[in-house]
XYZ file of N, CA, C and O in Angstrom:
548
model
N -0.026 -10.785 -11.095
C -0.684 -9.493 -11.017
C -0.928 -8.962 -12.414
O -0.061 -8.674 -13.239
N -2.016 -8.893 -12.528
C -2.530 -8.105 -13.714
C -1.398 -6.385 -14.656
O -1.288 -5.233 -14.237
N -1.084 -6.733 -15.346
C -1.073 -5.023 -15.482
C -1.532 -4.004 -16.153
O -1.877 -3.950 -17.334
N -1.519 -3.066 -15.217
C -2.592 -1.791 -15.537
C -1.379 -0.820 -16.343
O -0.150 -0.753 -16.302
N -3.022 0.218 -17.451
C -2.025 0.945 -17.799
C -3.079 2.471 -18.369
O -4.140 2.155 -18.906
N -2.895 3.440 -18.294
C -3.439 4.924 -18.519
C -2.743 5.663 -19.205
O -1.521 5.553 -19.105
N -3.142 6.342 -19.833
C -2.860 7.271 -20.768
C -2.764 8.505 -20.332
O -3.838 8.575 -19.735
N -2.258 9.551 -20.189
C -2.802 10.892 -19.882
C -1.970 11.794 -20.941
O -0.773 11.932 -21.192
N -3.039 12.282 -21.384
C -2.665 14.113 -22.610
C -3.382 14.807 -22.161
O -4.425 14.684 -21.520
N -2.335 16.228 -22.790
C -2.998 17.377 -22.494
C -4.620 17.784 -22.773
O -4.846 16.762 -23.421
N -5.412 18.213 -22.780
C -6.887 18.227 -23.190
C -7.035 19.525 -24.007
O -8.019 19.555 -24.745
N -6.175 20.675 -24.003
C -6.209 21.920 -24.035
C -7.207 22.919 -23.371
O -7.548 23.990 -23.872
N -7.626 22.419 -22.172
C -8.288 23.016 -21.132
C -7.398 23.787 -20.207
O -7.237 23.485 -19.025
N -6.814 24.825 -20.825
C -6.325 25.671 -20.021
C -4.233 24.811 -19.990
O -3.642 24.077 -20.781
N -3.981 25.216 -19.160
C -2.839 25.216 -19.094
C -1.867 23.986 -18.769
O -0.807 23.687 -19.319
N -2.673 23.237 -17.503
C -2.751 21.870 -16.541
C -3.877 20.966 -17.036
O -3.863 19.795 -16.656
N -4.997 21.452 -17.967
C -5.800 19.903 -17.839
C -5.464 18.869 -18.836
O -4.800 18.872 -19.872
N -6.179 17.933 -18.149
C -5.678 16.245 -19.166
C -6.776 15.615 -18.983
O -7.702 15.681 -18.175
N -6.443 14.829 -20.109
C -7.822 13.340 -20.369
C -6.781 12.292 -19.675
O -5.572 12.170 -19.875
N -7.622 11.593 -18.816
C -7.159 10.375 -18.735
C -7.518 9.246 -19.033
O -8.297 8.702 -18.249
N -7.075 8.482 -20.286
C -7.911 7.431 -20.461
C -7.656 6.175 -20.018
O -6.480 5.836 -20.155
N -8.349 5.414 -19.554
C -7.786 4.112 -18.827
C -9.403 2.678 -19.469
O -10.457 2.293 -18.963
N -8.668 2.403 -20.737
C -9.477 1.079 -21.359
C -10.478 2.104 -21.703
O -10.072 3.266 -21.677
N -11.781 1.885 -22.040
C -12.635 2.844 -22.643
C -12.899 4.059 -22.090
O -13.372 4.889 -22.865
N -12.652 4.520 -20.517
C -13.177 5.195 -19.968
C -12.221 6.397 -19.933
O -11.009 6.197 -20.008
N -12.816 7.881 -19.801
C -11.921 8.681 -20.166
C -12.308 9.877 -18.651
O -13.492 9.792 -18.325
N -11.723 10.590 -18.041
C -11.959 11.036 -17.008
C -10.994 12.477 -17.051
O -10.054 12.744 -17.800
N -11.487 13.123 -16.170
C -11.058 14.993 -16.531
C -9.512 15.137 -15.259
O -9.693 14.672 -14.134
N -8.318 15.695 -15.546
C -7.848 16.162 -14.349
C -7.567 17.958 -14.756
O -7.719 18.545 -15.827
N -7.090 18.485 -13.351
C -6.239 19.557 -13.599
C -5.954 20.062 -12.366
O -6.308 19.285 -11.480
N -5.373 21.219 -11.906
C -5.292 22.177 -11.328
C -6.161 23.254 -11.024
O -6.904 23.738 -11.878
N -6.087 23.819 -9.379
C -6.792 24.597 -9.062
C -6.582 25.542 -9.378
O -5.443 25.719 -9.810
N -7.404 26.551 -9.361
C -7.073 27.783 -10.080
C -6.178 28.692 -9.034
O -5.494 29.685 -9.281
N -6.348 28.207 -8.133
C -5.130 29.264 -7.040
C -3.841 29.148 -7.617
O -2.950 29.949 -7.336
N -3.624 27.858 -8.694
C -2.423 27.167 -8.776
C -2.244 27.462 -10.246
O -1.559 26.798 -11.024
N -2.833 28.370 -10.481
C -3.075 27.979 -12.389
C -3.679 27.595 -13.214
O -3.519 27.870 -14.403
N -4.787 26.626 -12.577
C -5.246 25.560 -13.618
C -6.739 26.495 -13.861
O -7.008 27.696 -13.864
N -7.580 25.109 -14.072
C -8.832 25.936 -14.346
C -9.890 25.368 -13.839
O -11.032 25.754 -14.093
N -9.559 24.213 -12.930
C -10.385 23.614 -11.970
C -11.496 22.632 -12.762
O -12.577 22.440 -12.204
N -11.183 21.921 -14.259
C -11.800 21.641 -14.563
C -12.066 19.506 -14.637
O -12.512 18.569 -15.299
N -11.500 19.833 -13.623
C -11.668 18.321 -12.638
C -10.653 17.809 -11.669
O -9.611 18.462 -11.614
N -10.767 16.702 -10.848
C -9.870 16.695 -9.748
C -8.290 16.701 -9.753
O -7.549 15.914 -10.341
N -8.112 17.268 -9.332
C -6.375 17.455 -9.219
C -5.559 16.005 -8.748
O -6.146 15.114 -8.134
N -4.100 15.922 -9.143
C -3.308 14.609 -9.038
C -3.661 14.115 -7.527
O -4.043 12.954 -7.378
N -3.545 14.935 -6.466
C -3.999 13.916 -5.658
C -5.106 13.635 -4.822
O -5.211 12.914 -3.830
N -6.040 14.473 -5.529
C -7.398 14.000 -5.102
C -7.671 12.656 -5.606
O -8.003 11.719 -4.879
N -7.489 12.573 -7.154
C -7.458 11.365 -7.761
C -6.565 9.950 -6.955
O -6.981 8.799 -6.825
N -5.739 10.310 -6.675
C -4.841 9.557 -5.963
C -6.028 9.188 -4.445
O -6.111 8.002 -4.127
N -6.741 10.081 -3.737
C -7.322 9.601 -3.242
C -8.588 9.153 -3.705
O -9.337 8.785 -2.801
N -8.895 9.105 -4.496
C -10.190 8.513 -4.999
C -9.987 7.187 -5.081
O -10.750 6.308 -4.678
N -8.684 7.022 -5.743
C -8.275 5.391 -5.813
C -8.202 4.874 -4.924
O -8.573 3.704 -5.015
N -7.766 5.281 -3.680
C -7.811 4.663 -2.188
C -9.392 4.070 -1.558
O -9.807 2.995 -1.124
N -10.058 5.674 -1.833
C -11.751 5.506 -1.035
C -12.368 4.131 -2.320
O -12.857 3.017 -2.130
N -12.142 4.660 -3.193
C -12.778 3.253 -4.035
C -12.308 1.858 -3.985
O -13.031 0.887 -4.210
N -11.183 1.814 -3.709
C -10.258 0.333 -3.384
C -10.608 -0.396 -1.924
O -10.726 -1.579 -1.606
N -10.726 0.915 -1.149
C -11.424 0.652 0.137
C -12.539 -0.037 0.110
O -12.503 -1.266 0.172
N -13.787 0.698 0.005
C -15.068 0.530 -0.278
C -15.186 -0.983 -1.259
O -15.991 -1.703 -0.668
N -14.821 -1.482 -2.152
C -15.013 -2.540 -2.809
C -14.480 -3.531 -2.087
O -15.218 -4.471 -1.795
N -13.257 -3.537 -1.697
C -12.591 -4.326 -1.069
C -13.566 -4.896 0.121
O -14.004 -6.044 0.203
N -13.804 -3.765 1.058
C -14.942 -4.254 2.282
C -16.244 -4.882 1.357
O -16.510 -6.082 1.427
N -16.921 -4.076 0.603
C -18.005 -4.817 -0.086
C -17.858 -6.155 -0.622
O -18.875 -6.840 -0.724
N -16.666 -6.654 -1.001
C -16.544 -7.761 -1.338
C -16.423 -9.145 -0.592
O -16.609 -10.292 -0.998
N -15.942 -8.507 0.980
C -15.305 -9.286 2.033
C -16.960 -9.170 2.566
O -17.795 -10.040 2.320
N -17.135 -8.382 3.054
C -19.103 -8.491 3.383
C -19.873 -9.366 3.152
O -20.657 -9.922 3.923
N -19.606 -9.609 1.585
C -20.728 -10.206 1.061
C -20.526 -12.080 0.721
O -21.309 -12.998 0.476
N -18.879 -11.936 0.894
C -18.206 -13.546 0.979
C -18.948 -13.981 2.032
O -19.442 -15.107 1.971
N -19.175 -13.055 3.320
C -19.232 -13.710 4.448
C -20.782 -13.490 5.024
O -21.382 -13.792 6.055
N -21.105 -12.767 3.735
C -22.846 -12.809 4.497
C -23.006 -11.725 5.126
O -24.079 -11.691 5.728
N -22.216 -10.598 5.257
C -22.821 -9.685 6.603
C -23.583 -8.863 6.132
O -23.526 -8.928 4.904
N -24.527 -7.842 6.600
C -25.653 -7.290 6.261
C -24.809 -5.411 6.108
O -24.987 -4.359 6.722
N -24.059 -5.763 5.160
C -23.883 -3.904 4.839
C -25.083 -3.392 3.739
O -25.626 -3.826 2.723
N -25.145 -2.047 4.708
C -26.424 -1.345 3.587
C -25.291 0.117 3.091
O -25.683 1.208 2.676
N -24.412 -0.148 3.219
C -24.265 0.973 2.623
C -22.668 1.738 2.979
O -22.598 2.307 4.068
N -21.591 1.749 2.207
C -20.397 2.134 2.936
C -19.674 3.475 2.346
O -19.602 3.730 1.144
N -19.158 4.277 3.386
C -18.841 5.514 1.960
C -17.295 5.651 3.193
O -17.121 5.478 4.399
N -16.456 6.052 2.018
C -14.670 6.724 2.676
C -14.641 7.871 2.543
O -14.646 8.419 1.441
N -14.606 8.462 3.635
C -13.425 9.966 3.455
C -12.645 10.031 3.469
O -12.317 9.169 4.284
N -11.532 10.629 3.030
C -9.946 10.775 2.695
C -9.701 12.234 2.665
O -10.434 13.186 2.399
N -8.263 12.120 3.069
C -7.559 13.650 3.373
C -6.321 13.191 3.050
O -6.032 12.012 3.254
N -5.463 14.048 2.520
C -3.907 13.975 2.318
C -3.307 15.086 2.932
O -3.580 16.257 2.670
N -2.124 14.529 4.114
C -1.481 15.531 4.578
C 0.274 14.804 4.408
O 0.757 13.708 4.694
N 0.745 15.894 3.883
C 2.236 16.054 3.529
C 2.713 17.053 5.019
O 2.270 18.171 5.280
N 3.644 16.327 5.775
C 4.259 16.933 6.788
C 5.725 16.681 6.542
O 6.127 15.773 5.814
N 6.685 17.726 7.336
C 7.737 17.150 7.635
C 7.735 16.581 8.566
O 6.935 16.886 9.450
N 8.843 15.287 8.767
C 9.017 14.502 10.196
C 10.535 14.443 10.601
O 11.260 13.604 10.066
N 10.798 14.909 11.100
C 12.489 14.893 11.621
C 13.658 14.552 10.389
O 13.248 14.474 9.231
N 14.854 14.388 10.628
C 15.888 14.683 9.626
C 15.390 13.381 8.022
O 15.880 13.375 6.893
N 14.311 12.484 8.594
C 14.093 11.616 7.040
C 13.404 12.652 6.575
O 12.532 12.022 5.977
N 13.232 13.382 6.463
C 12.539 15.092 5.194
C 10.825 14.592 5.406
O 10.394 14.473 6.553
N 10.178 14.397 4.542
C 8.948 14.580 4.391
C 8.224 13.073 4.248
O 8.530 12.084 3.582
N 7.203 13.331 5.111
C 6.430 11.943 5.184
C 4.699 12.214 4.966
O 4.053 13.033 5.619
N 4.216 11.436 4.033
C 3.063 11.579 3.567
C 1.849 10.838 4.337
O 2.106 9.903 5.095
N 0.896 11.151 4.186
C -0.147 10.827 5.298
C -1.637 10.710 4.772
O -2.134 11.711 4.256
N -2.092 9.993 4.834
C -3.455 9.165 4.282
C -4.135 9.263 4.799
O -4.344 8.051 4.744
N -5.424 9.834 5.843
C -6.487 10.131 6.826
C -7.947 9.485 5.707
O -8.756 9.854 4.856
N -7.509 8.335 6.469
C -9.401 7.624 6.001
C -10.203 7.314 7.078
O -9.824 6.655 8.046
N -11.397 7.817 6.916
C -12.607 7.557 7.778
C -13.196 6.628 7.100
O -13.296 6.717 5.876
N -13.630 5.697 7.722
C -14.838 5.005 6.833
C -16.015 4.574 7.526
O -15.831 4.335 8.720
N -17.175 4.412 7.091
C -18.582 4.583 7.951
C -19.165 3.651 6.971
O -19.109 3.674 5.741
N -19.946 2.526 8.072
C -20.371 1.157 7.469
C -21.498 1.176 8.022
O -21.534 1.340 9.241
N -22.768 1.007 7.245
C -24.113 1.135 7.872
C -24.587 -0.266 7.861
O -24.666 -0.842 6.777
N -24.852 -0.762 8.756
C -25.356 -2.143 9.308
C -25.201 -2.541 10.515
O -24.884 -1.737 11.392
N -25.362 -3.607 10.725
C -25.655 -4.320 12.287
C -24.422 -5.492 12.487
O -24.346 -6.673 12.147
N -23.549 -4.619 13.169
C -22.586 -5.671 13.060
C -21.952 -5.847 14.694
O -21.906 -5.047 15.628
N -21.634 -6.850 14.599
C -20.951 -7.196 16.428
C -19.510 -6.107 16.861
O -19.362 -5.526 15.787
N -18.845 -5.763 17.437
C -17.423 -6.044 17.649
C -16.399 -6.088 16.977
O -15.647 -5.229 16.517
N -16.452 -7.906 16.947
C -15.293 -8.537 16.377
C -15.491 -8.417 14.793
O -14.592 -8.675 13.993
N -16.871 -7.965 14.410
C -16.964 -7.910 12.748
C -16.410 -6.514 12.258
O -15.794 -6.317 11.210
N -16.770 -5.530 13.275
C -16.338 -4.182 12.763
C -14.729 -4.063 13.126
O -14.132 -3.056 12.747
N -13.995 -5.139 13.896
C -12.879 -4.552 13.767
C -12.187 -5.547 12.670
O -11.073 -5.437 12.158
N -13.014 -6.382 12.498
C -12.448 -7.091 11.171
C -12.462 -6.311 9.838
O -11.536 -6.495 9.048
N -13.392 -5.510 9.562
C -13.564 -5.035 8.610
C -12.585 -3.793 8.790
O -12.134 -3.508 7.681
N -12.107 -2.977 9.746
C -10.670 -2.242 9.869
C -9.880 -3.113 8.860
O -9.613 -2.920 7.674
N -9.570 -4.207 9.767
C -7.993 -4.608 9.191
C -8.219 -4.919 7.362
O -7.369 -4.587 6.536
N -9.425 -5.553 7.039
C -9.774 -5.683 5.681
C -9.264 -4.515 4.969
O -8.436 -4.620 4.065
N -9.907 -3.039 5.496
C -9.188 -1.888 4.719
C -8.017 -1.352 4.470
O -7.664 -0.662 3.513
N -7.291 -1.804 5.626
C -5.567 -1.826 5.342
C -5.466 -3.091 4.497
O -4.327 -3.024 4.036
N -6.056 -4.255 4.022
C -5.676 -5.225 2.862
C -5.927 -4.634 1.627
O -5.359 -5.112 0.645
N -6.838 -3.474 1.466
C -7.165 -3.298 -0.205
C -5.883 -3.207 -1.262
O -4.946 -2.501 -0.891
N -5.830 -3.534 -1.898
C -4.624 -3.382 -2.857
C -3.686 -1.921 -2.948
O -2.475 -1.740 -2.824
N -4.737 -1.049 -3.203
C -4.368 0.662 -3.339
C -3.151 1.029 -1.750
O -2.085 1.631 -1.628
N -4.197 0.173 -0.663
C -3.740 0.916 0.095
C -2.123 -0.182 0.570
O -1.087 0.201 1.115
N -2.381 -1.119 0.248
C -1.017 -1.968 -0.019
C -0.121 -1.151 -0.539
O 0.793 -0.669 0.131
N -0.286 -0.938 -1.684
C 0.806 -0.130 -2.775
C 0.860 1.168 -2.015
O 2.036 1.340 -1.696
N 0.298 1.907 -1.693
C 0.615 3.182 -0.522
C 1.887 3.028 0.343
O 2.812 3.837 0.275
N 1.890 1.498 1.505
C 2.346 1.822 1.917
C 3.481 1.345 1.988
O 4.199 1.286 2.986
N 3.756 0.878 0.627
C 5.059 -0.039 0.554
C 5.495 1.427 -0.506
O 4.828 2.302 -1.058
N 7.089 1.082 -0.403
C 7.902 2.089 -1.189
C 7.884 1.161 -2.792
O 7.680 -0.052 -2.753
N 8.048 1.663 -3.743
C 7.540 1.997 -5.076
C 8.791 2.411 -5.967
O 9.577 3.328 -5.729
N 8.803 1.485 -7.110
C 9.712 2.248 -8.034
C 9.112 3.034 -9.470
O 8.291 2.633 -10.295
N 9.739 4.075 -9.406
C 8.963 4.614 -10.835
C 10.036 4.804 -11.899
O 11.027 5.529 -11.821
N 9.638 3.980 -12.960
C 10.919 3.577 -13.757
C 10.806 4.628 -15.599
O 10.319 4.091 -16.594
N 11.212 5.690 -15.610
C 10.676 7.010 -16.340
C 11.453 6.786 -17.361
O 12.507 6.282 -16.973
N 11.401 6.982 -18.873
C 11.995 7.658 -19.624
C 11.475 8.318 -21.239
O 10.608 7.768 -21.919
N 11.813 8.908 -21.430
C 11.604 9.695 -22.611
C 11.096 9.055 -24.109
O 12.110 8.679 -24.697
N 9.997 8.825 -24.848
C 9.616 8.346 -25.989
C 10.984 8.654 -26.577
O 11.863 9.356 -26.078
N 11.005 7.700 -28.258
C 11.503 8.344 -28.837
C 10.891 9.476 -29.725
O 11.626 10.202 -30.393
């Protein structure tokens, strides 16, 4: 497995925003302003879902086109809902729609389901995760 790696500093956009840079490309976050921030790009887990709808979407585009099928066109919606669930405390929740424009049988559209639970992003979702933190010197 490859490894990835991002940068994030403050931007001095207000209180919450940051650059994130990841290899040349540099991208805006922060907080809503209900929350403080200054709304001057998507918040931690919108981004978090962006990585999903995009991991999605390529993933099927890629499996599509191995196999020849005629997609014109695929887009994800995503929602994040944080609930509690009984005495394990809090369980997080991923709501993806996804809508595939083409002519496909059945057995192709429910293939392309299970393809979207293979994308990598959503792999790492739903497996538990270590985050291993500590302090520069």
């Amino acid at each position: 497995m490859r490894e990835r790696s991002v940068t994030v500093s403050e931007s001095g956009n207000g209180p919450y925003g940051e650059f994130i840079t990841a290899g040349h490309h540099v991208l805006g976050a922060d907080e809503r302003e209900t929350v403080g921030g200054q709304d001057t790009g998507p918040d931690p887990y919108e981004i978090l879902l962006s990585a999903l709808g995009a991991c999605t979407a390529m993933t099927l585009r890629m499996y599509a086109a191995r196999h020849q099928w005629p997609v014109e066109h695929i887009e994800v919606r995503l929602r994040y809902v944080r609930r509690a669930v009984g005495a394990d405390g809090p369980h997080d929740r991923f709501e993806r729609v996804i809508e595939i424009k083409g002519e496909f049988s059945d057995e192709q559209r429910a293939r392309l389901l299970e393809i979207a639970d293979r994308c990598p992003v959503s792999q790492t979702l739903q497996r538990s995760s270590e985050i291993a933190t500590s302090l520069a010197e």
